[in-house]
Tab-separated table of C-alpha atoms in Angstrom:
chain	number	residue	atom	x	y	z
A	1	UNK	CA	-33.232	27.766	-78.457
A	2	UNK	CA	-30.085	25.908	-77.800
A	3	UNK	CA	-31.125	22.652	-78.874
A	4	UNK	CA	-32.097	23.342	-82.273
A	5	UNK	CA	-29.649	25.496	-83.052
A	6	UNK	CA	-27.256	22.430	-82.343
A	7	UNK	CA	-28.947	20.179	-84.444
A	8	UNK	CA	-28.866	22.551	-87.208
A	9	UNK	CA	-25.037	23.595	-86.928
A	10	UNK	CA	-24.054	19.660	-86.859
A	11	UNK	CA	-26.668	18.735	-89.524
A	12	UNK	CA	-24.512	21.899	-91.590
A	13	UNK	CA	-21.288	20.131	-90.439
A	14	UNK	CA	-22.060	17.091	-91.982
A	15	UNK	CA	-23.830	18.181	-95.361
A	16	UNK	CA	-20.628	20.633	-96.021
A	17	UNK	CA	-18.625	17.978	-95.589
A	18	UNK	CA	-20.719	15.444	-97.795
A	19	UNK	CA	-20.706	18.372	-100.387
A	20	UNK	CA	-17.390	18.879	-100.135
A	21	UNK	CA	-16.837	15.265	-101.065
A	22	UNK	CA	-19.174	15.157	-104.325
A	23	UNK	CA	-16.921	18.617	-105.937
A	24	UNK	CA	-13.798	16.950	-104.734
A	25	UNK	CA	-11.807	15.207	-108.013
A	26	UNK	CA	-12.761	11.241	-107.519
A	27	UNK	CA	-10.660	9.619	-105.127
A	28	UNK	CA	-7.863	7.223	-107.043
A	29	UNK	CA	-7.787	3.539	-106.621
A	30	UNK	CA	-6.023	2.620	-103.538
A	31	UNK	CA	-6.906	6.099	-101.492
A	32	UNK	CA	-6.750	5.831	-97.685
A	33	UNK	CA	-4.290	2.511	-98.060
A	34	UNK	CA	-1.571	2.727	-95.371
A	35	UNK	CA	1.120	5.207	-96.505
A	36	UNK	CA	4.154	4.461	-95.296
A	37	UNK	CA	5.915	7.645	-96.146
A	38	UNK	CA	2.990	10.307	-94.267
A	39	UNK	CA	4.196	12.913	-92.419
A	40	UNK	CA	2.134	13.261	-88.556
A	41	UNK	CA	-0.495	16.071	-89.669
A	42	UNK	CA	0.965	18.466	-87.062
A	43	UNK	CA	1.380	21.109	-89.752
A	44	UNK	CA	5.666	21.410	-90.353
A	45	UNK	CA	6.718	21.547	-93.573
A	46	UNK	CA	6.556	17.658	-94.216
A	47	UNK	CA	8.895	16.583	-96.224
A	48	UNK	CA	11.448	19.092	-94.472
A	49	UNK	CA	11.802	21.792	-97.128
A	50	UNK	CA	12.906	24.496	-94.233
B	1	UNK	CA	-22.373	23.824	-71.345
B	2	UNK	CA	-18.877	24.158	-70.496
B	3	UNK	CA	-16.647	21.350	-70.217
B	4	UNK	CA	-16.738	22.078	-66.211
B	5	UNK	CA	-20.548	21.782	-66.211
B	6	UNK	CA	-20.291	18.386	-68.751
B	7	UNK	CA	-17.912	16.887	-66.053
B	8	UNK	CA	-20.373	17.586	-63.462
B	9	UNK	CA	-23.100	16.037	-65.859
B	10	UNK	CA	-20.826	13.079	-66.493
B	11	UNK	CA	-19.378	12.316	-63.015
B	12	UNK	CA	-22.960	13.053	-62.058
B	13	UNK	CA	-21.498	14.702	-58.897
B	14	UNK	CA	-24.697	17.313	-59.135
B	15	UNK	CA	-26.933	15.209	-58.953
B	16	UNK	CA	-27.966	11.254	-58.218
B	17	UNK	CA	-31.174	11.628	-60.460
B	18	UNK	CA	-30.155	9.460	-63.383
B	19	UNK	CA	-31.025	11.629	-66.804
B	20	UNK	CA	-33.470	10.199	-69.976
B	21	UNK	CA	-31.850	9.073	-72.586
B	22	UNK	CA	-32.030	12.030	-75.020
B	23	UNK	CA	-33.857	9.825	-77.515
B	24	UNK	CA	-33.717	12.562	-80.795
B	25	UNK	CA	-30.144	12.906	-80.063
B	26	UNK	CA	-29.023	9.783	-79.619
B	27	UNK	CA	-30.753	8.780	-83.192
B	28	UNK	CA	-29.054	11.995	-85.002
B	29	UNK	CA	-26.070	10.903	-83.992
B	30	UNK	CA	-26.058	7.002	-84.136
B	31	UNK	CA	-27.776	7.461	-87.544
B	32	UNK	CA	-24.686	9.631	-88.728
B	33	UNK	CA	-22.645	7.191	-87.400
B	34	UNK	CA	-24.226	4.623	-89.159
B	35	UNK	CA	-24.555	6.500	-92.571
B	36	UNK	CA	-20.907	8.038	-91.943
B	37	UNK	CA	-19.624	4.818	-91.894
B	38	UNK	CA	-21.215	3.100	-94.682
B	39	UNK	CA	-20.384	6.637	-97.053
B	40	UNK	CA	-16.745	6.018	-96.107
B	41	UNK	CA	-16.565	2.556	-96.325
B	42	UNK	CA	-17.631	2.366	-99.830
B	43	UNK	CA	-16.244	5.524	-101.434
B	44	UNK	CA	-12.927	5.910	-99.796
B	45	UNK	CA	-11.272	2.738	-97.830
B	46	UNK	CA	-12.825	0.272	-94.980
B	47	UNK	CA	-9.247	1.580	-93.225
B	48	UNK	CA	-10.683	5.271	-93.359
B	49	UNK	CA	-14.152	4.166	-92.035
B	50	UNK	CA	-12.281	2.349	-89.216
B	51	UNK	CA	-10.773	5.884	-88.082
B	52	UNK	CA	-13.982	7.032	-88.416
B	53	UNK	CA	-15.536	4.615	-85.633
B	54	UNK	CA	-12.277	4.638	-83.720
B	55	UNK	CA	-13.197	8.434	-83.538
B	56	UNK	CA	-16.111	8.095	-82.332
B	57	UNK	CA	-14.853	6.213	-79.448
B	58	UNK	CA	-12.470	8.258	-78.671
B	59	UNK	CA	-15.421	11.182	-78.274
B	60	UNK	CA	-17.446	8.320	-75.985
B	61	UNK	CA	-14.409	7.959	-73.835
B	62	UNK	CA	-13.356	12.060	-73.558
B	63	UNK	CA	-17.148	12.394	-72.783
B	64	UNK	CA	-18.033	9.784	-70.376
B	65	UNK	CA	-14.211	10.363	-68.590
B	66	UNK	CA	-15.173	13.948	-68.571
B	67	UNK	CA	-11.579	13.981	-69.845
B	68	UNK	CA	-10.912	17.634	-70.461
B	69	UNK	CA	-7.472	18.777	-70.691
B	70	UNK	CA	-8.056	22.560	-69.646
B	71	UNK	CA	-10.129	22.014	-67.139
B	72	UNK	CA	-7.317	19.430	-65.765
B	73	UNK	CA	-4.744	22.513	-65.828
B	74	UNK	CA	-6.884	24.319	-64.207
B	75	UNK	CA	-7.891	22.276	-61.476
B	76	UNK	CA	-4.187	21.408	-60.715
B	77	UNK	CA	-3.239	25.088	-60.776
B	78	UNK	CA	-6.323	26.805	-58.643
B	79	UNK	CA	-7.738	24.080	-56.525
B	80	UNK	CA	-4.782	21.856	-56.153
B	81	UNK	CA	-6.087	19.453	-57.400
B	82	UNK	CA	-4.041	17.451	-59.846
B	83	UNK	CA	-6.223	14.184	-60.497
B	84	UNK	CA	-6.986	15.462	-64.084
B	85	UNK	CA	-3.516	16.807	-64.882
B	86	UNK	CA	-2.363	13.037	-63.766
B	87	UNK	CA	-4.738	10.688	-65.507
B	88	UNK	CA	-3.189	12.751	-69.019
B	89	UNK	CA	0.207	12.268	-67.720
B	90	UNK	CA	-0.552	8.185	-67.352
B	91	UNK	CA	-2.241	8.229	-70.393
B	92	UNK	CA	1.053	9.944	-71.862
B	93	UNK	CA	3.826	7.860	-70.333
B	94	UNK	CA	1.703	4.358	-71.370
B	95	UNK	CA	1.048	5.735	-74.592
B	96	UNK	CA	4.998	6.345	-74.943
B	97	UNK	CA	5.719	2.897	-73.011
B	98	UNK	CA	4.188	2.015	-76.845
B	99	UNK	CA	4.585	4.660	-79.659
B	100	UNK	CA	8.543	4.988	-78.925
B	101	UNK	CA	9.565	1.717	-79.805
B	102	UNK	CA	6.961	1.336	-82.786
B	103	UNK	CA	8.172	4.543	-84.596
B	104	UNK	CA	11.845	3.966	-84.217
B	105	UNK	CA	11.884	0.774	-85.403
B	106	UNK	CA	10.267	-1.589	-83.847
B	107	UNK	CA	6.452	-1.343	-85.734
B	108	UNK	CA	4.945	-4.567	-86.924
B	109	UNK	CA	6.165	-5.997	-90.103
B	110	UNK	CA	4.720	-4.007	-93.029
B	111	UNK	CA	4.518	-0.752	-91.119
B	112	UNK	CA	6.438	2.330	-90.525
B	113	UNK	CA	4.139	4.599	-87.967
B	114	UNK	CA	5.142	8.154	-88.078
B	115	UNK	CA	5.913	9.851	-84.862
B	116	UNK	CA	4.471	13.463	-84.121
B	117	UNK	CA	8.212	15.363	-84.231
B	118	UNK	CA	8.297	18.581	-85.529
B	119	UNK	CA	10.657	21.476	-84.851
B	120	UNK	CA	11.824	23.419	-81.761
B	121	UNK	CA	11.338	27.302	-82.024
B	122	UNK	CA	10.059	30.587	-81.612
B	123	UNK	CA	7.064	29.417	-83.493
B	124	UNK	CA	6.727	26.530	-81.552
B	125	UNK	CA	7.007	28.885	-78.246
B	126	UNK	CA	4.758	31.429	-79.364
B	127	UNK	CA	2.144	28.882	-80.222
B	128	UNK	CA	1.975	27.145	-77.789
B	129	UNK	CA	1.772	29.857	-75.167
B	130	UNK	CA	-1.331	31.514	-77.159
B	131	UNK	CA	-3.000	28.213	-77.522
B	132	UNK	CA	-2.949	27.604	-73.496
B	133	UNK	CA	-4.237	31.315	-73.178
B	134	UNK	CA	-6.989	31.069	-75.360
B	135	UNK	CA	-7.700	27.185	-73.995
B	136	UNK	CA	-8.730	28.882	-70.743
B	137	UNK	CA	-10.628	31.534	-72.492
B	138	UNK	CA	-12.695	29.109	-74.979
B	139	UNK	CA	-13.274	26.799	-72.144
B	140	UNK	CA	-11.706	23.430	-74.042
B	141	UNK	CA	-8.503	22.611	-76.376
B	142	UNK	CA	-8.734	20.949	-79.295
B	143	UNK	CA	-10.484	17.561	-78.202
B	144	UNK	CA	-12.377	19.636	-75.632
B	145	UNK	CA	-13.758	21.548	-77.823
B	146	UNK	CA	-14.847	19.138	-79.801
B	147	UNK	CA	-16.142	16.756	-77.388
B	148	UNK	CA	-18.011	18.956	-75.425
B	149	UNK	CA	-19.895	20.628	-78.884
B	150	UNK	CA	-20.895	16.745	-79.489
B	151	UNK	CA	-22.136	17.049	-75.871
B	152	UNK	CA	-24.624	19.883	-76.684
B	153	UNK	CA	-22.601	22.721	-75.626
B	154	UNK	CA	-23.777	25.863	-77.650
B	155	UNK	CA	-20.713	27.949	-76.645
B	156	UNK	CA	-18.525	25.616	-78.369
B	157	UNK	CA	-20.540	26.359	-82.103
B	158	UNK	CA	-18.544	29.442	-81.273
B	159	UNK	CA	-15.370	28.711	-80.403
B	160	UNK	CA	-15.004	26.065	-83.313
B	161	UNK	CA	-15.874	28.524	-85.511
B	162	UNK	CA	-12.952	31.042	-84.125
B	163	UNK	CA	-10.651	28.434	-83.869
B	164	UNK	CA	-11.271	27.468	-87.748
B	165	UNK	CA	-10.567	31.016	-88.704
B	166	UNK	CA	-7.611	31.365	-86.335
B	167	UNK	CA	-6.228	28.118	-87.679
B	168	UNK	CA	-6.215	29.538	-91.068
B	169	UNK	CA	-4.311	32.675	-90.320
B	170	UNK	CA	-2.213	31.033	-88.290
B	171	UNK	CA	-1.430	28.773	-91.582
B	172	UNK	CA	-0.814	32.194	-93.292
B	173	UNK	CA	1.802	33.331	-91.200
B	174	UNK	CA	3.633	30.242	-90.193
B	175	UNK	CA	6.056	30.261	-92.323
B	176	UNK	CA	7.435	33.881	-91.401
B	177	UNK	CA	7.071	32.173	-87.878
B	178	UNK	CA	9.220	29.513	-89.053
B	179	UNK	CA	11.806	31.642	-90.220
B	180	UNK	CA	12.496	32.703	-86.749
B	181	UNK	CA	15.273	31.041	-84.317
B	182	UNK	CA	14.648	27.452	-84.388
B	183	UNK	CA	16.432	24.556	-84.914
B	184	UNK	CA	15.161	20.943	-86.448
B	185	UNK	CA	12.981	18.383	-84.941
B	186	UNK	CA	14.504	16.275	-81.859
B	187	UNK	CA	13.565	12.861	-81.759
B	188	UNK	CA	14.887	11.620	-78.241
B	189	UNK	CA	15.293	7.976	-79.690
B	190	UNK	CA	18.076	9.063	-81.865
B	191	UNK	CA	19.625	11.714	-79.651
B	192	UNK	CA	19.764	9.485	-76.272
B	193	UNK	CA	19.030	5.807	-77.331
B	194	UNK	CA	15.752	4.091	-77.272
B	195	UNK	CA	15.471	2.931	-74.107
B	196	UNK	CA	16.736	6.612	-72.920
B	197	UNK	CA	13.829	8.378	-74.615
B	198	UNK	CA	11.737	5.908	-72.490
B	199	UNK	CA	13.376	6.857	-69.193
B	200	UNK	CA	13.831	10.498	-70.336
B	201	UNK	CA	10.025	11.003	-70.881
B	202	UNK	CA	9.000	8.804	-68.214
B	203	UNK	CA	10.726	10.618	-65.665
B	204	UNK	CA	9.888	13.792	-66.773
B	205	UNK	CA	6.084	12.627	-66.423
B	206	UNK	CA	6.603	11.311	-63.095
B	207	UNK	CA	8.207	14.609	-61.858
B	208	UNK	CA	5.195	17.076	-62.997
B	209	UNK	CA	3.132	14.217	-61.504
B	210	UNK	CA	5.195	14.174	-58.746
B	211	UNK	CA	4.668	18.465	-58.323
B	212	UNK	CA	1.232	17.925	-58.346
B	213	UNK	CA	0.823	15.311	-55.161
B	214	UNK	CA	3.278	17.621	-53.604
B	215	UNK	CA	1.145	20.504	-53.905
B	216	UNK	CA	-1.866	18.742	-52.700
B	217	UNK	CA	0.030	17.359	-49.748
B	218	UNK	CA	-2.354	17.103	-46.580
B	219	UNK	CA	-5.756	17.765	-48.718
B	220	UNK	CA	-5.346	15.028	-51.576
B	221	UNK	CA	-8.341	14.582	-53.434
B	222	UNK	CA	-9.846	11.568	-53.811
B	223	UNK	CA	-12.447	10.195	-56.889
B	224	UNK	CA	-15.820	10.755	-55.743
B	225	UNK	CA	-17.261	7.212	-54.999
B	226	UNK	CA	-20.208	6.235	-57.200
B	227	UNK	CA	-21.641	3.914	-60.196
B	228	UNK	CA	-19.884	3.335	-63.364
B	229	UNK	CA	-21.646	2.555	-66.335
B	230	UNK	CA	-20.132	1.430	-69.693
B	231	UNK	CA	-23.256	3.028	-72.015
B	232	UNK	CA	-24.681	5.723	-70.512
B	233	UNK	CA	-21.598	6.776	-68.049
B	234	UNK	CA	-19.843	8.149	-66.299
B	235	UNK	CA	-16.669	6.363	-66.428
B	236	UNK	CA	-13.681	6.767	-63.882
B	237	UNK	CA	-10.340	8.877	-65.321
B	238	UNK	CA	-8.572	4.599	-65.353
B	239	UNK	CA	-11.759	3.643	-67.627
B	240	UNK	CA	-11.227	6.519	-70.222
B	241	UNK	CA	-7.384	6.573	-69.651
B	242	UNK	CA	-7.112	3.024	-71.139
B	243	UNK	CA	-9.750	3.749	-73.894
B	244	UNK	CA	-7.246	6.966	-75.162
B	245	UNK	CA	-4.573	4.748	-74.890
B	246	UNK	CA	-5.950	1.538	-76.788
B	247	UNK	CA	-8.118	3.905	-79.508
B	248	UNK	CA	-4.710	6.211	-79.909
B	249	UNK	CA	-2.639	3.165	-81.006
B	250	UNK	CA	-4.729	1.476	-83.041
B	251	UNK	CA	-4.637	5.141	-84.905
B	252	UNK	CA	-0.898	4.543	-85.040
B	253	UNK	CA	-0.825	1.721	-85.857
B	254	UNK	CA	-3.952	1.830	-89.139
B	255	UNK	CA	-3.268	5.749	-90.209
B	256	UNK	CA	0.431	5.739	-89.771
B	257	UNK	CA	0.612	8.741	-87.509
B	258	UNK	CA	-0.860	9.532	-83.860
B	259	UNK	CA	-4.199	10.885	-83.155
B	260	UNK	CA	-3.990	14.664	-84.327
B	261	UNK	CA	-7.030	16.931	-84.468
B	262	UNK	CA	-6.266	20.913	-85.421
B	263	UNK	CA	-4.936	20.668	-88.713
B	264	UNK	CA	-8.127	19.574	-89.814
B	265	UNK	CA	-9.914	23.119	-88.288
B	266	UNK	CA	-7.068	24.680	-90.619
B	267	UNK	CA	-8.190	22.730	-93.901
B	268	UNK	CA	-11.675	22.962	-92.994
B	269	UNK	CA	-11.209	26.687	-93.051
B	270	UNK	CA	-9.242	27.037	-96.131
B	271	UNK	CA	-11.623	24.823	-98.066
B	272	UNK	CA	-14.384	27.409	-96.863
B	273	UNK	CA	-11.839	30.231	-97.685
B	274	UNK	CA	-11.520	28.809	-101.012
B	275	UNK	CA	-15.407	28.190	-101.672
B	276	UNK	CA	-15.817	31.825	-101.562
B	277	UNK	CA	-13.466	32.812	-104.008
B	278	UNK	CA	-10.072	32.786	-101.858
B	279	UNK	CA	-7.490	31.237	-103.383
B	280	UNK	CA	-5.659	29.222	-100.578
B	281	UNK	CA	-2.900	27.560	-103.155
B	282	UNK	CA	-0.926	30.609	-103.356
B	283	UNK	CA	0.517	30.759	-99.681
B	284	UNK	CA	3.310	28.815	-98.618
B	285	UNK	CA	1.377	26.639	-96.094
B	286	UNK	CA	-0.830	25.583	-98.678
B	287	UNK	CA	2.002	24.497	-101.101
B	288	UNK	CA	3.648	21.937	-99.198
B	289	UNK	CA	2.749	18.730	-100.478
B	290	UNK	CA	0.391	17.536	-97.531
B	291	UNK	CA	-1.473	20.824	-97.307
B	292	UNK	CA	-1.447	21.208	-101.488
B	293	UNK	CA	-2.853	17.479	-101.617
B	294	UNK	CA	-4.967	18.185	-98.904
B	295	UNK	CA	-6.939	20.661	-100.063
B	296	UNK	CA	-7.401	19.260	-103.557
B	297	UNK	CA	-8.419	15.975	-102.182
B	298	UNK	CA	-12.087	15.003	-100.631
B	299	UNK	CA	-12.639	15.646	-96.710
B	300	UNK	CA	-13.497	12.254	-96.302
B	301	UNK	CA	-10.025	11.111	-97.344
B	302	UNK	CA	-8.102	13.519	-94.561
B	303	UNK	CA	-7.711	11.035	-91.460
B	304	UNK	CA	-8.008	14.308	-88.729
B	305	UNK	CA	-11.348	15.379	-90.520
B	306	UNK	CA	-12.731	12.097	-90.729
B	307	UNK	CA	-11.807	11.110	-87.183
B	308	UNK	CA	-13.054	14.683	-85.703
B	309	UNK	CA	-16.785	14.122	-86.942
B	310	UNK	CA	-16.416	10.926	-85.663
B	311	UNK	CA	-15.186	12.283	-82.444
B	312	UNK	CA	-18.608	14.754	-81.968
B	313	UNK	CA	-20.723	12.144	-83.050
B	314	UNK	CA	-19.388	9.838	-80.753
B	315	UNK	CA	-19.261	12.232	-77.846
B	316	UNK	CA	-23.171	12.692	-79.162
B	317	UNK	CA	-23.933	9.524	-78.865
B	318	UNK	CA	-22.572	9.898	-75.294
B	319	UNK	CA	-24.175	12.621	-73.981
B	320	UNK	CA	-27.511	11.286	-75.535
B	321	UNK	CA	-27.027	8.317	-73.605
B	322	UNK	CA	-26.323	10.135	-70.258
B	323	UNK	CA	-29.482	12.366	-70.906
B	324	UNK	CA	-27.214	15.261	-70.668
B	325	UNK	CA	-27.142	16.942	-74.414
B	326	UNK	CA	-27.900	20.262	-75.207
B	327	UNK	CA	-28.575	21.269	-71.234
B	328	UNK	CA	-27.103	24.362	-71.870
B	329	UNK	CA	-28.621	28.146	-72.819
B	330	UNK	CA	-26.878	30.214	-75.211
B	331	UNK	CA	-23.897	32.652	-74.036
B	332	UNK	CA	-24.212	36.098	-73.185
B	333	UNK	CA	-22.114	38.956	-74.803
B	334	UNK	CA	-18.999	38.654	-72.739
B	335	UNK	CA	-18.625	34.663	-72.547
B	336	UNK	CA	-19.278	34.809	-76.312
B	337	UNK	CA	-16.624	37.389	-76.824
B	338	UNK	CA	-14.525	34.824	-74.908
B	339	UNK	CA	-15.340	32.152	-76.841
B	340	UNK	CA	-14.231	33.895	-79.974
B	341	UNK	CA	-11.084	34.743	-78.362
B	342	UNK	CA	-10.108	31.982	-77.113
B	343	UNK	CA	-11.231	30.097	-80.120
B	344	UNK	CA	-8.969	32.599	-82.697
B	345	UNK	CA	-5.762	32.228	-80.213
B	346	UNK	CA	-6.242	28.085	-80.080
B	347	UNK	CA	-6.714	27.994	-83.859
B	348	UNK	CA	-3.707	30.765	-84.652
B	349	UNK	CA	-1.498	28.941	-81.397
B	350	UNK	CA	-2.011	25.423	-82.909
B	351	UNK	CA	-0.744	26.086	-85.841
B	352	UNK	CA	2.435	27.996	-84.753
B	353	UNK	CA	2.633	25.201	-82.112
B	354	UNK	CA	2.158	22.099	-84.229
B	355	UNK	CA	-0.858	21.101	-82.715
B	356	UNK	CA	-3.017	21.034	-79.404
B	357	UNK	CA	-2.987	19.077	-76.045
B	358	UNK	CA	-3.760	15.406	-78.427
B	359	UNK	CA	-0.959	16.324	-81.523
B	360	UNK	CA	1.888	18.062	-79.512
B	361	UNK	CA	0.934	16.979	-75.804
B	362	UNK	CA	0.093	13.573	-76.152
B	363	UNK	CA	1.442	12.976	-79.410
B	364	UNK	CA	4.817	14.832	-79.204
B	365	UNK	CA	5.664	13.544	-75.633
B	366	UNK	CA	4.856	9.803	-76.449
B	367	UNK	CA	6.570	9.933	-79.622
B	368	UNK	CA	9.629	11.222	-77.671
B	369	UNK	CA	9.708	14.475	-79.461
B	370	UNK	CA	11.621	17.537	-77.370
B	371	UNK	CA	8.540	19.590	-78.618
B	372	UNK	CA	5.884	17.786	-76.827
B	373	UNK	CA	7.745	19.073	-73.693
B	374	UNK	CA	8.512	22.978	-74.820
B	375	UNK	CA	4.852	22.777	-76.129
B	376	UNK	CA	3.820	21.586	-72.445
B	377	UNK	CA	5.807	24.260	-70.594
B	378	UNK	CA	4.722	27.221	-72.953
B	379	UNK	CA	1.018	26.297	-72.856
B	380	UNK	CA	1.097	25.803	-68.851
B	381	UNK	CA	2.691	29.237	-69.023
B	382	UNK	CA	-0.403	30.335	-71.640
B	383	UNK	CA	-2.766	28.881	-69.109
B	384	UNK	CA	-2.054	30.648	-66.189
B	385	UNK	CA	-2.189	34.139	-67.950
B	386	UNK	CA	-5.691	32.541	-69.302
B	387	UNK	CA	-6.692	31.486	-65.488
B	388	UNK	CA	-6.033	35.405	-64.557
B	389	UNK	CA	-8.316	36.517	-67.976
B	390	UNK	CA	-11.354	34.362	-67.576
B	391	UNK	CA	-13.202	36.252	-65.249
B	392	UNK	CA	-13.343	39.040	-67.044
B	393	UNK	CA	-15.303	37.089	-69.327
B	394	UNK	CA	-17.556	35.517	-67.094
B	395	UNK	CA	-16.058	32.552	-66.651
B	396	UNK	CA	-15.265	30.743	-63.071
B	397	UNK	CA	-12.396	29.609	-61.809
């Protein structure tokens, strides 16, 4: 019962995310190059606003 | 499967019958790897596919290591037994020996890593404190839980789901949280000198590790003797150690920031939010230019999204390998109550907290941040009220 249940939820994972990719606005020439300014994703308010 | 019962399954201490290798699961997952990569490669960046992969690694190492963070805790604070607790602690100080000096100047020409520093406050407190509760109660952190869903734990399709919805309240509220006492991030570099945010967080590393021989004085225990295997596992704490280590600064070094993993749960909820007619853009959170860009942008360009399915599939691939996916039955009522639980403090705590055991732990220690050390002490104080709630929810101690 397990098992397929697992397969299904990751399978779901994976397709939301591909979905999620084909409604997103195209990606810009140059996305995913190093950005030198990025704030560590640990959720502050990045650049400090507060 | 818990990520107890996967460190039994990966130490193989219950057993000396090696597993099959889980042949359907191992071609899911090497197949998504393989199509994962390709997708990323060619529509976003070959440096966003290389997360991807270095992801997945890092889900083969915290698998085959059995490398769980709460169960470590745990361990240290019931059984005395602090191996766990110090393997993270190495893997912190070597990881610092390296991140300090590359975000404070010292990075390779061309790059400017960001170090995971972020404020000092009640929100910081209070979130940290309910993440290390509700780590106890859904049986893994962040990486854990991750790691041990990729392993074929069914509990953990639970607790990711109530950590995702926690995460998103918890990105509601934050920013009453962060008008609470606080004051600004402290980056130990520039208040005590380089080389005295080395010594400062390497002492402070060797102390805890230093409590936790103490504690075991007269019954130390030692690494169960056995055979290490690089594919199919297990691998000793020193294997998986160096793996975290290696995989963590090559994420410095290519995304610019240290290996983080919750903020993704908190996008990938208000994406969801947002596909059903919530509008996500009108709360603070949401309007700072990461989040705003965030949630506008493709999944596949967000580095902790990308790296967290790479992370499953890699612990996947693992646990295929070991013949020890999907071993477990589904949860009854009360350890699925906990699962929720503990899954909706995590996502709520991580937030407040800036992150779990891998963004404020790992991350804010070795990038010399005072937070990674209030974060530490509030979620030890988190898990012990946890250790005391887990029975009632069938769990063992």
């Amino acid at each position: 019962m397990a098992r397929p249940l697992l397969f299904g939820f990751l399978a779901l994972g994976l397709v939301l995310m591909l979905a999620d990719h084909l409604l997103s606005p195209p990606i810009h020439v140059g996305a995913g190059a190093a950005d030198t300014t990025a704030c560590a994703p640990c959720g502050a308010p990045c650049p400090s606003t507060r | 499967m818990s990520t107890d019962s996967l460190a039994s399954a990966a130490t193989g201490s219950g057993s000396d019958v090696a597993q099959a290798i889980d042949r359907s699961a191992l071609a899911f997952a090497l197949a998504a790897l393989a199509l994962g990569t390709l997708i990323i490669g060619y529509e976003v960046s070959a440096r966003m596919a290389a997360l991807f992969v270095i992801g997945a690694g890092l889900g083969m190492a915290l698998l085959h290591g059995a490398f769980g963070f709460t169960a470590g805790w745990r361990r240290a604070i019931v059984h005395r037994d602090g191996r766990g607790l110090r393997a993270q602690l190495w893997v912190i100080g070597v990881t610092a020996l390296l991140f300090i000096p590359l975000i404070n100047g010292f990075a390779p020409a061309g790059l400017s890593p960001q170090g995971a520093i972020a404020p000092v406050g009640t929100s910081l407190v209070v979130g940290a404190f309910l993440f290390g509760l509700g780590m106890q109660l859904g049986n893994g952190c962040g990486s854990g839980t991750l790691f041990t869903l990729g392993g074929g734990s069914a509990r953990m399709m639970i607790t990711l789901v109530a950590f995702i919805v926690g995460s998103v309240i918890g990105s509601v509220h934050m920013p009453w949280w962060l008008d609470q006492p606080g004051f600004d991030p402290v980056n130990l570099a520039t208040a005590a000198s380089l080389p005295g945010a080395l010594v400062l967080s390497l002492a402070g590393l060797a102390f805890v590790g230093w409590i936790t021989l103490k504690r075991e004085a007269g019954g130390a225990a030692r690494e169960a003797a056995g055979g290490h295997r690089f594919l199919r596992g297990p691998w000793p704490f020193l294997w998986a150690g160096a793996a975290l280590v290696l995989l963590n600064l090559a994420t410095l070094l290519i995304a610019g920031h240290p290996w983080t993993i919750t903020y993704g749960f908190a996008l990938w909820g208000a994406k969801a939010a947002q596909a059903v007619g919530i509008d996500m853009s009108v709360y603070e959170f949401w309007q700072w230019p990461q989040g705003a860009n965030a949630l506008q942008a493709s999944l596949l360009t967000d580095v902790t999204s990308v790296m967290n399915i790479g992370l499953v599939l890699g612990a996947m691939t693992a646990a295929a390998l070991a013949g020890t996916f999907a071993k477990s039955s589904l949860p009854d009522a009360r350890s699925a109550i906990g699962a929720i639980l503990g899954g909706l403090l995590m996502g709520y705590g991580a937030r407040l907290g800036f992150g779990c055991n891998i963004g404020a732990f790992l991350g804010g220690i070795a990038s010399g941040s005072l937070h990674g050390w209030i974060w530490f002490g509030a979620a030890f104080l988190g898990t012990l009220a946890g250790i005391r709630l887990r029975p009632r929810f069938g769990l063992s101690n």
